[in-house]
Coordinates of C-alpha atoms in Angstrom, one line a residue:
M1 CA 10.5 149.5 -35.1
T2 CA 13.9 150.5 -36.4
E3 CA 13.8 153.1 -39.2
L4 CA 14.9 151.7 -42.6
L5 CA 18.2 152.9 -44.0
D6 CA 18.1 154.7 -47.3
P7 CA 18.9 152.1 -50.0
K8 CA 20.3 154.9 -52.3
N9 CA 23.2 155.4 -49.9
D10 CA 26.1 153.8 -51.9
Y11 CA 27.3 151.8 -48.9
V12 CA 23.8 150.2 -48.5
F13 CA 23.4 150.0 -52.3
K14 CA 26.6 147.9 -52.6
R15 CA 25.6 145.6 -49.7
I16 CA 22.2 144.9 -51.4
F17 CA 23.4 144.5 -55.0
G18 CA 27.2 144.1 -55.0
S19 CA 27.8 141.1 -52.8
E20 CA 28.3 137.6 -54.1
E21 CA 25.5 136.2 -51.9
N22 CA 23.1 138.7 -53.5
K23 CA 24.2 138.2 -57.1
D24 CA 20.7 137.0 -57.9
V25 CA 19.3 140.4 -56.7
L26 CA 21.6 142.3 -59.1
L27 CA 20.8 139.9 -62.0
A28 CA 17.1 140.5 -61.5
F29 CA 17.5 144.2 -61.4
L30 CA 19.7 144.2 -64.6
N31 CA 17.2 142.0 -66.4
H32 CA 14.4 144.4 -65.6
T33 CA 16.6 147.2 -66.9
F34 CA 17.4 145.5 -70.1
K35 CA 13.8 144.3 -70.6
N36 CA 12.6 147.9 -70.2
A37 CA 15.1 148.9 -72.9
G38 CA 13.8 146.2 -75.2
E39 CA 17.1 144.2 -75.0
S40 CA 18.1 140.6 -74.4
L41 CA 18.0 139.3 -70.9
L42 CA 21.1 137.9 -69.0
T43 CA 21.4 134.3 -67.8
D44 CA 24.3 134.8 -65.4
I45 CA 26.8 137.5 -64.2
L46 CA 30.2 137.5 -62.5
L47 CA 31.0 140.2 -60.0
I48 CA 34.4 141.8 -60.5
N49 CA 36.7 144.2 -58.7
P50 CA 35.1 147.7 -58.6
Y51 CA 38.5 149.4 -58.9
L52 CA 39.7 150.3 -62.3
D53 CA 43.5 150.2 -62.6
K54 CA 45.4 153.4 -63.2
D55 CA 47.5 153.4 -66.4
T56 CA 50.1 155.7 -64.7
P57 CA 50.7 156.9 -61.1
R58 CA 49.2 160.3 -62.0
D59 CA 46.0 158.8 -63.5
K60 CA 42.8 159.4 -61.6
Q61 CA 41.8 156.3 -59.6
S62 CA 38.3 155.1 -60.7
I63 CA 36.0 153.4 -58.3
L64 CA 32.7 152.1 -59.6
D65 CA 29.8 151.1 -57.3
I66 CA 29.3 147.7 -58.9
R67 CA 31.0 146.0 -61.8
A68 CA 29.9 142.8 -63.4
K69 CA 30.7 140.6 -66.4
T70 CA 28.1 138.7 -68.4
D71 CA 28.5 135.1 -69.6
Q72 CA 29.2 136.7 -73.0
G73 CA 32.1 138.7 -71.6
E74 CA 30.3 142.0 -71.8
L75 CA 31.0 144.5 -68.9
I76 CA 28.4 146.3 -66.9
N77 CA 28.9 149.0 -64.2
V78 CA 26.1 150.3 -62.0
E79 CA 26.4 153.5 -60.1
M80 CA 24.2 155.3 -57.6
Q81 CA 24.4 159.1 -57.5
L82 CA 22.7 160.7 -54.5
F83 CA 23.7 164.3 -55.3
N84 CA 24.2 166.2 -58.5
Q85 CA 27.9 167.0 -58.5
Y86 CA 27.7 168.0 -62.2
D87 CA 29.7 166.7 -65.2
L88 CA 28.1 163.3 -64.7
E89 CA 27.9 162.8 -68.4
K90 CA 31.7 163.3 -68.8
R91 CA 32.4 161.2 -65.6
T92 CA 30.3 158.4 -67.1
L93 CA 32.1 158.5 -70.4
F94 CA 35.5 158.6 -68.6
Y95 CA 34.6 155.5 -66.6
W96 CA 33.1 153.8 -69.7
G97 CA 36.3 154.5 -71.6
K98 CA 38.6 153.1 -68.9
Q99 CA 36.4 149.9 -68.7
Y100 CA 36.4 149.5 -72.5
S101 CA 40.1 150.2 -73.1
G102 CA 41.1 148.2 -70.0
Q103 CA 39.9 144.9 -71.6
L104 CA 42.9 144.6 -74.0
L105 CA 46.2 143.2 -73.0
E106 CA 49.3 143.9 -75.1
G107 CA 49.2 142.1 -78.4
Q108 CA 45.4 141.5 -78.4
R109 CA 43.2 142.5 -81.3
Y110 CA 40.5 145.2 -81.2
S111 CA 38.0 142.6 -82.3
Q112 CA 38.3 141.1 -78.8
L113 CA 36.8 144.2 -77.2
K114 CA 33.4 143.5 -75.7
K115 CA 30.4 145.7 -75.2
C116 CA 30.4 147.9 -72.1
V117 CA 27.2 149.1 -70.4
A118 CA 27.1 152.0 -67.9
I119 CA 23.9 152.2 -65.7
N120 CA 23.5 155.4 -63.6
I121 CA 20.8 155.6 -61.0
V122 CA 20.5 159.2 -60.0
N123 CA 18.5 160.9 -57.2
F124 CA 18.0 164.2 -59.2
K125 CA 16.5 165.3 -62.4
M126 CA 19.2 165.5 -65.1
L127 CA 17.9 165.2 -68.6
A128 CA 15.4 167.6 -70.4
N129 CA 12.6 165.1 -70.8
D130 CA 10.0 163.4 -68.6
Q131 CA 11.3 159.8 -69.1
Y132 CA 12.6 158.2 -65.9
H133 CA 14.7 155.7 -67.9
N134 CA 16.8 156.9 -70.9
V135 CA 19.2 154.8 -72.9
F136 CA 21.9 156.1 -75.2
H137 CA 23.8 154.4 -78.0
L138 CA 26.1 155.6 -80.8
R139 CA 24.1 156.2 -83.9
E140 CA 24.2 158.4 -87.0
D141 CA 22.1 161.6 -86.6
H142 CA 20.1 161.5 -89.8
T143 CA 19.6 157.8 -90.6
D144 CA 19.8 156.5 -87.1
I145 CA 22.0 153.6 -88.2
P146 CA 24.3 152.3 -85.4
L147 CA 28.0 152.8 -85.7
T148 CA 28.7 150.1 -83.1
D149 CA 26.8 148.4 -80.3
V150 CA 29.8 148.4 -77.8
I151 CA 28.6 151.6 -76.0
E152 CA 25.4 151.7 -74.0
I153 CA 24.6 154.2 -71.3
H154 CA 21.5 154.2 -69.1
F155 CA 20.3 157.0 -66.9
M156 CA 17.5 156.3 -64.4
E157 CA 16.2 159.5 -62.7
I158 CA 14.3 158.5 -59.5
P159 CA 12.6 161.9 -59.0
K160 CA 10.9 161.6 -62.4
L161 CA 8.8 158.7 -61.0
N162 CA 5.4 160.3 -60.3
D163 CA 1.7 159.3 -60.2
E164 CA 1.4 159.8 -64.0
N165 CA 4.1 157.3 -65.0
I166 CA 4.1 154.8 -62.1
Q167 CA 2.9 151.5 -63.5
M168 CA 3.3 148.8 -60.9
K169 CA 3.2 146.1 -63.6
N170 CA 6.5 147.4 -64.8
G171 CA 9.3 145.5 -63.0
L172 CA 11.9 148.2 -63.3
V173 CA 9.4 150.7 -61.8
R174 CA 9.0 148.5 -58.7
W175 CA 12.8 148.2 -58.2
L176 CA 13.2 152.0 -58.5
L177 CA 10.4 152.6 -56.1
F178 CA 12.1 150.3 -53.6
L179 CA 15.3 152.4 -54.1
K180 CA 13.3 155.6 -53.8
G181 CA 12.8 154.6 -50.1
M182 CA 9.3 153.3 -49.6
T183 CA 8.0 152.3 -46.1
R184 CA 7.7 148.7 -45.0
S185 CA 3.9 149.0 -45.3
S186 CA 4.3 149.9 -49.0
W187 CA 6.5 146.8 -49.8
E188 CA 3.4 144.6 -49.9
E189 CA 2.0 146.7 -52.7
L190 CA 5.2 146.3 -54.7
L191 CA 5.1 142.5 -54.4
M192 CA 1.4 142.2 -54.9
H193 CA 1.4 142.8 -58.6
E194 CA 4.0 140.1 -59.4
P195 CA 5.7 138.0 -56.7
E196 CA 9.4 138.5 -57.2
P197 CA 11.9 136.5 -55.0
A198 CA 14.9 138.8 -55.8
L199 CA 13.0 142.0 -54.8
K200 CA 11.7 140.3 -51.6
K201 CA 15.3 139.3 -50.9
A202 CA 16.5 142.9 -51.4
M203 CA 13.9 144.0 -48.9
S204 CA 15.1 141.4 -46.4
V205 CA 18.7 142.6 -46.8
L206 CA 17.7 146.2 -46.2
E207 CA 15.7 145.1 -43.2
F208 CA 18.8 143.3 -41.8
L209 CA 21.2 146.2 -42.4
S210 CA 18.8 148.6 -40.8
Q211 CA 18.8 146.6 -37.6
D212 CA 22.5 145.9 -37.6
E213 CA 24.4 148.3 -35.4
Q214 CA 27.7 148.1 -37.2
A215 CA 26.0 148.6 -40.6
R216 CA 24.0 151.5 -39.4
Q217 CA 27.1 153.2 -38.1
Q218 CA 28.9 152.7 -41.4
Y219 CA 25.8 154.1 -43.1
I220 CA 25.8 157.2 -40.9
D221 CA 29.6 157.7 -41.5
R222 CA 29.1 157.4 -45.3
Q223 CA 26.1 159.7 -45.3
K224 CA 28.0 162.3 -43.3
F225 CA 30.9 162.1 -45.7
L226 CA 28.6 162.6 -48.7
W227 CA 26.9 165.6 -47.1
D228 CA 30.3 167.1 -46.2
E229 CA 31.5 166.6 -49.8
V230 CA 28.4 168.2 -51.2
S231 CA 28.7 171.1 -48.7
M232 CA 32.4 171.6 -49.7
I233 CA 31.5 171.6 -53.4
E234 CA 28.6 174.0 -53.0
G235 CA 30.8 176.3 -50.7
A236 CA 33.5 176.4 -53.3
R237 CA 31.0 177.1 -56.1
E238 CA 29.4 179.9 -54.1
E239 CA 32.8 181.4 -53.3
A240 CA 33.8 181.3 -57.0
L241 CA 30.4 182.9 -57.9
K242 CA 30.9 185.6 -55.3
K243 CA 34.4 186.3 -56.4
G244 CA 33.3 186.4 -60.0
L245 CA 30.5 188.8 -59.1
E246 CA 32.8 191.1 -57.2
E247 CA 35.4 191.1 -60.0
G248 CA 32.6 191.8 -62.5
I249 CA 31.3 194.8 -60.4
Q250 CA 34.8 196.2 -60.1
K251 CA 35.4 195.7 -63.8
G252 CA 32.1 197.4 -64.6
I253 CA 33.0 200.4 -62.4
E254 CA 36.4 200.7 -64.1
E255 CA 34.8 200.5 -67.5
G256 CA 32.2 203.0 -66.5
I257 CA 34.8 205.5 -65.4
K258 CA 36.7 205.1 -68.6
E259 CA 33.5 205.6 -70.6
G260 CA 32.7 208.6 -68.5
I261 CA 36.1 210.2 -69.1
K262 CA 35.7 209.5 -72.8
E263 CA 32.2 211.1 -72.8
G264 CA 33.5 214.1 -70.8
E265 CA 36.4 214.6 -73.2
A266 CA 34.0 214.4 -76.2
E267 CA 31.6 216.9 -74.7
S268 CA 34.5 219.3 -73.9
K269 CA 35.7 219.1 -77.6
R270 CA 32.2 219.8 -78.8
K271 CA 31.8 222.9 -76.6
I272 CA 35.3 224.3 -77.7
A273 CA 34.3 223.7 -81.3
I274 CA 31.0 225.5 -80.9
N275 CA 32.8 228.5 -79.3
M276 CA 35.4 228.5 -82.2
L277 CA 32.5 228.5 -84.7
A278 CA 30.9 231.4 -83.0
L279 CA 34.2 233.3 -83.4
G280 CA 34.1 232.6 -87.1
L281 CA 37.3 230.4 -87.3
D282 CA 37.7 228.2 -90.3
Q283 CA 36.9 224.5 -90.1
D284 CA 40.5 223.3 -90.7
T285 CA 41.7 225.3 -87.7
I286 CA 38.8 223.9 -85.5
I287 CA 39.5 220.3 -86.6
K288 CA 43.2 220.6 -85.8
A289 CA 42.4 222.2 -82.4
T290 CA 39.7 219.8 -81.2
G291 CA 40.5 216.6 -83.0
L292 CA 36.9 216.3 -84.3
T293 CA 36.3 214.8 -87.7
L294 CA 34.8 216.8 -90.6
S295 CA 31.5 215.0 -90.3
E296 CA 31.3 215.7 -86.5
L297 CA 32.0 219.4 -87.2
E298 CA 29.3 219.5 -89.9
E299 CA 26.8 217.9 -87.4
L300 CA 27.7 220.6 -84.9
K301 CA 27.1 223.3 -87.5
K302 CA 23.6 221.9 -88.2
E303 CA 22.8 221.8 -84.4
K304 CA 24.0 225.4 -84.0
E305 CA 21.8 226.6 -86.9

C-alpha cells in the first residue's frame, strides 16, 4: 500500500483545504476552530486569491496558504508552517496588516473595514504554555476590555498534542491529529467518536493524492525546496554565529592585552614609587614622577609600613 503523504506539506495542505471542490472541508475545519475558541460558527465561505497585492514594486510579495471570506465579509487566512523560521509573530502581523488595509479602495470609509482572522498551524512549539490552541485579541492590559474585534490571531501548535490533552470528543483535536500524520488504521478511531463527512472527505483526498504520481512528485519537489530553504537559513545562522564568536574572541584578546598593559604600567609605577619612598623623596616629587594620586601614594606608604 502506498505511503501517505504528509498533510502538513503546504502543497498537500492547499489541495485538501484550499480548492473550490473541498470548500466544505475548509468550512468544517474553521467551524471547529471557532467553536474551540467559543465563537460563532460560519455558514458559508468564499475562497479568494492567496496573493496579496503589492502597494509598490519594492514591496514584499505576500502569499498566504489559504484565503477565504465569510458571508459577513470578514477575511480569514490559514497558514501551515512546517519549520520554525523565526519571527513568525511579526510575519503574521505583517500579513494581517496587508489583508486589513487592502480592503479599502480610495474614498471608502474606515467603518467599512471588516474583521481579519489569521490562523497559523505550526509543526513546532512556539508559545510558552501547554495549550495547543491559543487565540489573541487586542485588549486593555488591566481591565481586559476589547479595543476592537477586528484582529484575531490563532496559533495551533501540533507538537503540543499529547496523551494528556488529547480528547477525541473535541472536533479540532481530531482535525489536528489528522494533520499530524496518523496512519490509515488510526483514521477509524478519529471517525468513531463522531461521524464527520468533511473529515472523511479530507482523508479521501489525502488517499487520492498519495496514489497520484504527479501529485507525489510535486509533493517531493516542494518538500525538497522546504528542506533546502531550512538548511540555507540554518547554515547562514551558524555562519553568523561562528563569525560573531570569532570576532568576540579576537576582541576579548585585544581587550585583554590592553588591560594587561595597563596593569603592567600601574605595577611599574608602584615599584618606582616604593623605591623613591625608600630614598626619602617627598611625596610631591613622587606624584609628579609616577603619576600616582595622593591616595594611591598613601596606600603604598601603609603597605610599606
